[in-house]
CSV table of C-alpha atoms in Angstrom, one decimal:
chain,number,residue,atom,x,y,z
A,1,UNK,CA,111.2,-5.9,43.0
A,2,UNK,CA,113.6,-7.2,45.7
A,3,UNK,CA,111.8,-9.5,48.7
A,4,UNK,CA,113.5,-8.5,51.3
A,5,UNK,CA,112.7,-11.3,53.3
A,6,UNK,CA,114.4,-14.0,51.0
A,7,UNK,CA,117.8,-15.0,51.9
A,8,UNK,CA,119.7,-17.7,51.4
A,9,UNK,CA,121.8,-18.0,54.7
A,10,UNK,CA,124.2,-21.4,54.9
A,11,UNK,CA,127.0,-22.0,57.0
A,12,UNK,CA,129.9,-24.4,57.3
A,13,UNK,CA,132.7,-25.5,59.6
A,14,UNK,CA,136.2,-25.3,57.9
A,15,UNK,CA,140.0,-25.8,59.5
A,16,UNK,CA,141.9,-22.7,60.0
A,17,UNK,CA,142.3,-19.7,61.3
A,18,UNK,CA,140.4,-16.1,60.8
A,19,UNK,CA,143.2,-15.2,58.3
A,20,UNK,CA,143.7,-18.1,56.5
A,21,UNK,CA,139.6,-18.8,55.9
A,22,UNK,CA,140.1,-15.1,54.7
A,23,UNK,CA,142.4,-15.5,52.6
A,24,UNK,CA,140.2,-17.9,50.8
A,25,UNK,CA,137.0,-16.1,50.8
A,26,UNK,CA,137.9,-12.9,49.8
A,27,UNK,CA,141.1,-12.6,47.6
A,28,UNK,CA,141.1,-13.9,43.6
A,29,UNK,CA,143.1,-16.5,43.9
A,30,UNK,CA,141.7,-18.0,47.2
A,31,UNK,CA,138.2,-17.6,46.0
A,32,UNK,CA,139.3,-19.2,42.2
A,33,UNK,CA,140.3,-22.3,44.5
A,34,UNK,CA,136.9,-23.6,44.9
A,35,UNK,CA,133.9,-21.5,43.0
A,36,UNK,CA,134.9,-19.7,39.7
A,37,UNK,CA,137.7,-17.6,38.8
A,38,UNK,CA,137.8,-14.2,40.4
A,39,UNK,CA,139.5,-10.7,39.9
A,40,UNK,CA,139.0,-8.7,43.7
A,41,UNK,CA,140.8,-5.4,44.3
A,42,UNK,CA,141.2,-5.5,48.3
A,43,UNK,CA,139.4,-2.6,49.4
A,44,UNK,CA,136.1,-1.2,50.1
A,45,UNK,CA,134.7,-0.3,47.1
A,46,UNK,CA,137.2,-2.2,45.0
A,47,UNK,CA,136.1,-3.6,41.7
A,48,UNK,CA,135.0,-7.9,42.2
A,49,UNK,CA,134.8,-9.8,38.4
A,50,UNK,CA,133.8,-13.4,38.6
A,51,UNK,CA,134.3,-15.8,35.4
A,52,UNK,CA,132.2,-18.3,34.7
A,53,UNK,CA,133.4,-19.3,31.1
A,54,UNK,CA,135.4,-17.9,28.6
A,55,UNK,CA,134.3,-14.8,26.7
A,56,UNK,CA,133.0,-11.2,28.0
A,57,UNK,CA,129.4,-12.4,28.1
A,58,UNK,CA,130.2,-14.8,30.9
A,59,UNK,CA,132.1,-12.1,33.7
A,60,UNK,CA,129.9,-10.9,35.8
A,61,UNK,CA,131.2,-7.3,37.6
A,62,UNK,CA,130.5,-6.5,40.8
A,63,UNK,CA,132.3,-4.4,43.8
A,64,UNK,CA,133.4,-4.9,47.4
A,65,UNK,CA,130.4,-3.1,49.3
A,66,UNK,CA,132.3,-4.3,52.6
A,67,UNK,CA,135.9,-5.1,53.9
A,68,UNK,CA,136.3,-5.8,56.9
A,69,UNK,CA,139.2,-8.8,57.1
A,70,UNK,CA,139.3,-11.1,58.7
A,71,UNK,CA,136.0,-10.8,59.8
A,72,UNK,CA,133.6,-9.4,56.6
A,73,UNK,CA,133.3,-9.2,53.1
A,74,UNK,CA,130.2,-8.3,51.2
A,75,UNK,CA,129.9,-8.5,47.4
A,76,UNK,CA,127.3,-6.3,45.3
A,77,UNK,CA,126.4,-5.1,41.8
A,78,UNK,CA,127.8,-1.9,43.1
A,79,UNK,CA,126.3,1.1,44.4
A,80,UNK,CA,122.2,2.0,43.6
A,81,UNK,CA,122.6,-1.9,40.9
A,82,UNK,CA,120.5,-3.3,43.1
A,83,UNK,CA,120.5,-7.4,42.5
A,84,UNK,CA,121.9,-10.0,44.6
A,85,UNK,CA,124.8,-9.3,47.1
A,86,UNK,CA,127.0,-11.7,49.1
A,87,UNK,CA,127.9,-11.1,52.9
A,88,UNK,CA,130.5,-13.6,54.0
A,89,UNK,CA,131.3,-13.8,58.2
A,90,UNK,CA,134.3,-16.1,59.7
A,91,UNK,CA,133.9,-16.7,63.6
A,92,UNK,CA,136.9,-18.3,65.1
A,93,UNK,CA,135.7,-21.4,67.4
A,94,UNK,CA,137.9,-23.5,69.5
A,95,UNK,CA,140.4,-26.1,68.4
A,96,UNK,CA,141.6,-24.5,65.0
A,97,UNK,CA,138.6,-24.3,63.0
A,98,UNK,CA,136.3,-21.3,61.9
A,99,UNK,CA,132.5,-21.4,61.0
A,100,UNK,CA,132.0,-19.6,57.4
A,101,UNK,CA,128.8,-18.0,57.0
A,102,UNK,CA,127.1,-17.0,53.5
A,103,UNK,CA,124.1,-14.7,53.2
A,104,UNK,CA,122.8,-14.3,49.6
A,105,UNK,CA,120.6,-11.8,49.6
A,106,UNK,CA,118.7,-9.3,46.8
A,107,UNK,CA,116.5,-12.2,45.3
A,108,UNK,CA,113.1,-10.8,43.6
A,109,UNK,CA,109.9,-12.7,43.7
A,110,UNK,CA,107.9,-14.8,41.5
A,111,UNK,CA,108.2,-18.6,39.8
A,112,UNK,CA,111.5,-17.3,37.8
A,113,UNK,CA,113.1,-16.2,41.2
A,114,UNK,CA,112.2,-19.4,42.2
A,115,UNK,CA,114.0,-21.4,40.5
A,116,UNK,CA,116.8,-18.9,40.7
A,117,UNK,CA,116.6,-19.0,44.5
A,118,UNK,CA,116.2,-23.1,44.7
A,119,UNK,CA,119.2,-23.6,41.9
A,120,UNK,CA,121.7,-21.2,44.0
A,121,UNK,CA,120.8,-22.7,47.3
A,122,UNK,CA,122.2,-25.9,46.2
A,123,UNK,CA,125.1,-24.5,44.3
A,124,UNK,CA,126.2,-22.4,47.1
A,125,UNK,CA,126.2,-25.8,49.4
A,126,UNK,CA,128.1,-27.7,46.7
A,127,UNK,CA,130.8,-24.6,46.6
A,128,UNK,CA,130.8,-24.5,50.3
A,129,UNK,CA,131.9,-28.3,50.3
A,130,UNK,CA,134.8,-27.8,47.7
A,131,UNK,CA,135.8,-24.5,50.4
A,132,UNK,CA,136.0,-27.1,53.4
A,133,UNK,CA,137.9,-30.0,50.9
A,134,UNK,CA,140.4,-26.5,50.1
A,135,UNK,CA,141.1,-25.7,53.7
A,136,UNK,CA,141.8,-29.4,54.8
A,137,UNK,CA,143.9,-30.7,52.1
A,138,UNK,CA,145.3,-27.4,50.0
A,139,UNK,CA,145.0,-24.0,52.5
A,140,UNK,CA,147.3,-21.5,51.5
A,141,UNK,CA,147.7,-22.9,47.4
A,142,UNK,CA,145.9,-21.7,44.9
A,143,UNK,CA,144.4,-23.8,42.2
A,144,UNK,CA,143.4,-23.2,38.6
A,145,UNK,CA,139.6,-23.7,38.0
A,146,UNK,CA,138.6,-25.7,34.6
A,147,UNK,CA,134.8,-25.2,34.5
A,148,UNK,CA,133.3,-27.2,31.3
A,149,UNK,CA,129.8,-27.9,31.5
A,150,UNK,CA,126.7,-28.5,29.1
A,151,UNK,CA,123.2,-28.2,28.7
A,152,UNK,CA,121.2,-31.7,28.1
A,153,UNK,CA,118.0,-32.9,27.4
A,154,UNK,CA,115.7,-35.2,29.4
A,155,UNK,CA,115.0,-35.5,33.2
A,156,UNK,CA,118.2,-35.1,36.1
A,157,UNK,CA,117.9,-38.8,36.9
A,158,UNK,CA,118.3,-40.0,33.4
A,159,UNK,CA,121.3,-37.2,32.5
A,160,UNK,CA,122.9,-38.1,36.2
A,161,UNK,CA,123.4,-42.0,34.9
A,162,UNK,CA,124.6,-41.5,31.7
A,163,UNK,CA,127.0,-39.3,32.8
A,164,UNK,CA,128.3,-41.8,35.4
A,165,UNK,CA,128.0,-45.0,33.4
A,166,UNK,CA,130.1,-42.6,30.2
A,167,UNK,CA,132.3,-41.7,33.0
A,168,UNK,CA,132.6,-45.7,34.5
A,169,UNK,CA,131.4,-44.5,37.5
A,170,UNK,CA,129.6,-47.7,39.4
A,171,UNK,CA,126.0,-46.6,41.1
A,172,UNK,CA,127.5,-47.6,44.4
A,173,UNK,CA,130.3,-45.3,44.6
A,174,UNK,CA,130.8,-44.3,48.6
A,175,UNK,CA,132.9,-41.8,50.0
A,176,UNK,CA,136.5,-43.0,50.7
A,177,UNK,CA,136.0,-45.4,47.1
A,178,UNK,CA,139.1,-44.7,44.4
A,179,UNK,CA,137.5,-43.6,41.2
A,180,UNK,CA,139.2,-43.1,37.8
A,181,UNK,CA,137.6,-42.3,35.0
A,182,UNK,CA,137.3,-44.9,32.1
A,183,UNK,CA,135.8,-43.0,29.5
A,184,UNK,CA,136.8,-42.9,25.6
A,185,UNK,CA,138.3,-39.9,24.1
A,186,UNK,CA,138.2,-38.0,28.2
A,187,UNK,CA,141.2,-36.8,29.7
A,188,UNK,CA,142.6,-38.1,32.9
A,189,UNK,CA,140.5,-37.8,36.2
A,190,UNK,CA,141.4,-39.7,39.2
A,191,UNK,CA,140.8,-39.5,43.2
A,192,UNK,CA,139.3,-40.5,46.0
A,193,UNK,CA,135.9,-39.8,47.0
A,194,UNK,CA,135.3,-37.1,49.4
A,195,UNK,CA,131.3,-36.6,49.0
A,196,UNK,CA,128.5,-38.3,47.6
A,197,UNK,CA,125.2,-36.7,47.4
A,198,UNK,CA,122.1,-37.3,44.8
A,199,UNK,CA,123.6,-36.4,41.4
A,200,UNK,CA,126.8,-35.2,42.5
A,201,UNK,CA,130.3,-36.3,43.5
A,202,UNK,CA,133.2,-34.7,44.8
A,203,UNK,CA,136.8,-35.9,44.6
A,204,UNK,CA,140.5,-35.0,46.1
A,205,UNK,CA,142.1,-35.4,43.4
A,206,UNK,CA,145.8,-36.9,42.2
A,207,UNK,CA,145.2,-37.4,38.9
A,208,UNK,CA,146.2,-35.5,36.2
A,209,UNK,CA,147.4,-33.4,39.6
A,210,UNK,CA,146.3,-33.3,43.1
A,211,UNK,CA,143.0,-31.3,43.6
A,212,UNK,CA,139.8,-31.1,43.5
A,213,UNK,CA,136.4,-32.2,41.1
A,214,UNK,CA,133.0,-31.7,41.3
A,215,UNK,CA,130.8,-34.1,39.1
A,216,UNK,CA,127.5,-33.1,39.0
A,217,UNK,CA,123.9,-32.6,37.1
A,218,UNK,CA,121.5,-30.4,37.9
A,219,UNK,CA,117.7,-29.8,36.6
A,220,UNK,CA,117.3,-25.8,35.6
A,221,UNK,CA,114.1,-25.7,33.8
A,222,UNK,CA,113.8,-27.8,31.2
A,223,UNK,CA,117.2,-28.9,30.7
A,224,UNK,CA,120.1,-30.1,32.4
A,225,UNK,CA,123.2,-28.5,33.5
A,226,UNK,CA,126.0,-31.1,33.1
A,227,UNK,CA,129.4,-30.3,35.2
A,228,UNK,CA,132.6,-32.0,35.2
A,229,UNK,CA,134.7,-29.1,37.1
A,230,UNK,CA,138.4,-29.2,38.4
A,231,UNK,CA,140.4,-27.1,40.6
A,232,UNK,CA,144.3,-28.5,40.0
A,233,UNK,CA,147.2,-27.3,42.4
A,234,UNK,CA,150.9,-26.1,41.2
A,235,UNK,CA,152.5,-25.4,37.8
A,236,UNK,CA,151.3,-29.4,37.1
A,237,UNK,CA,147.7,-28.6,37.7
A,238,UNK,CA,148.0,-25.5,35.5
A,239,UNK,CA,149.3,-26.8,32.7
A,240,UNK,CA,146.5,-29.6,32.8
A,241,UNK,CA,144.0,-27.4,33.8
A,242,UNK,CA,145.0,-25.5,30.3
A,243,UNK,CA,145.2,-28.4,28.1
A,244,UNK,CA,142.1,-30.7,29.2
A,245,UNK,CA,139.5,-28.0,29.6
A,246,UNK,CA,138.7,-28.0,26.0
A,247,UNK,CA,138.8,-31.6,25.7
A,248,UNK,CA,136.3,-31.8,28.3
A,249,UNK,CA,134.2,-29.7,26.8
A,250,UNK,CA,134.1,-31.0,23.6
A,251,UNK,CA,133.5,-34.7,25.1
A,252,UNK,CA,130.3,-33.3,26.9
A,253,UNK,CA,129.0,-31.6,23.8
A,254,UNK,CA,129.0,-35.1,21.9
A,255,UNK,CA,127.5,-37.1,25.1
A,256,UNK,CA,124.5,-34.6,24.7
């Protein structure tokens, strides 16, 4: 059963205007820029499909409930599926930037909801970072998303420093610090530090193309999700998007 009062409701302040934030929050390719790859048809009551790995098990349909550009989006389950739905809001404010607003709503209740509720609140703040890091360095380009990940054993803080020291990532790494990755048998990641936060960090990218990564462990349940995640810009960052996805995969698979 839905609680109606559980929301998640975050906000953040990107660079741009109404139609370019749009453009970013509501099309495929804008949205595949900095969450998960995404088909949307452009209408009200358009189909939505979201990718989170290869294989039909891992789309997840939805619709368009809402279009309202560029001011409103809402994504559902589609009509009378009940479950969660997405209402996304751009205000314009002064001086060339927009606030983005994200309501998640349709959670149910209960320890299972939860951790559902807790794990998506800090996924959705992690997603809305890499939306800013789009609009500031690649608005208007749209990137190809490489989304390996694992499942580990043991607690967050033990999984978050072997996958740093693996990576050659030093404990003291602040934002604005160059980082390339040193690890055996990894493909080529390199960038600056944008964001640091406890078990994650977020680079711009130049290396194998310019972009974006998210590095990151998180606790769900008794395991750990692992994440090292790129969004790569132009036929460059496609082509090595294609080629290093499986090679990351296969690297986390044997550090588990």
């Amino acid at each position: 059963m839905t609680d109606e009062s559980r929301s998640i409701e975050l906000e953040i302040e990107v660079p741009g205007t109404p139609e370019e934030v749009w453009e970013a929050i509501a099309t495929g390719p804008g949205i595949t820029s900095w969450y998960v790859p995404h088909e949307v048809e452009e209408r009200e009551g358009g189909s939505a499909v979201a990718r989170f790995g290869p294989g039909p098990e891992m789309e997840v349909p939805g619709r368009v409930a809402a279009w309202e550009p560029p001011h409103r989006i809402v994504f559902d389950g589609g009509e009378d599926a009940g479950g969660l739905a997405f209402e996304w809001l751009v205000e314009a404010r002064d001086g060339g930037t927009c606030i983005v607003r994200l309501v998640n709503s349709g959670f149910g209740g209960g320890g299972e909801w939860d951790d559902q509720y807790d794990a998506m609140t800090e996924g959705w703040k992690m997603f809305l970072a890499n939306l800013r890091l789009h609009m500031i360095h690649f608005a208007g380009q749209a990137a190809t998303a490489s989304l390996p990940g694992g499942s580990w054993t043991g607690t967050g803080d033990a999984a978050w420093a072997k996958l740093c020291a693996a990576l050659g990532i030093p404990n003291d790494v602040g934002v604005g610090d160059r980082v390339d990755v040193s690890a055996a048998d990894a493909p080529p990641l390199g960038g600056v530090v944008a964001e640091v936060e406890p078990s994650l960090i977020m680079l711009v990218t130049d290396h194998p193309a310019p972009g974006t990564a998210l590095i990151a462990t998180e606790e769900v349940g008794d395991s750990v999700q692992v994440s090292v995640w790129s969004y790569l810009y132009g036929d460059d960052g496609r082509a090595a998007a294609e080629r290093d996805e499986s090679s990351w995969q296969q690297w986390l698979d044997a550090l588990a």
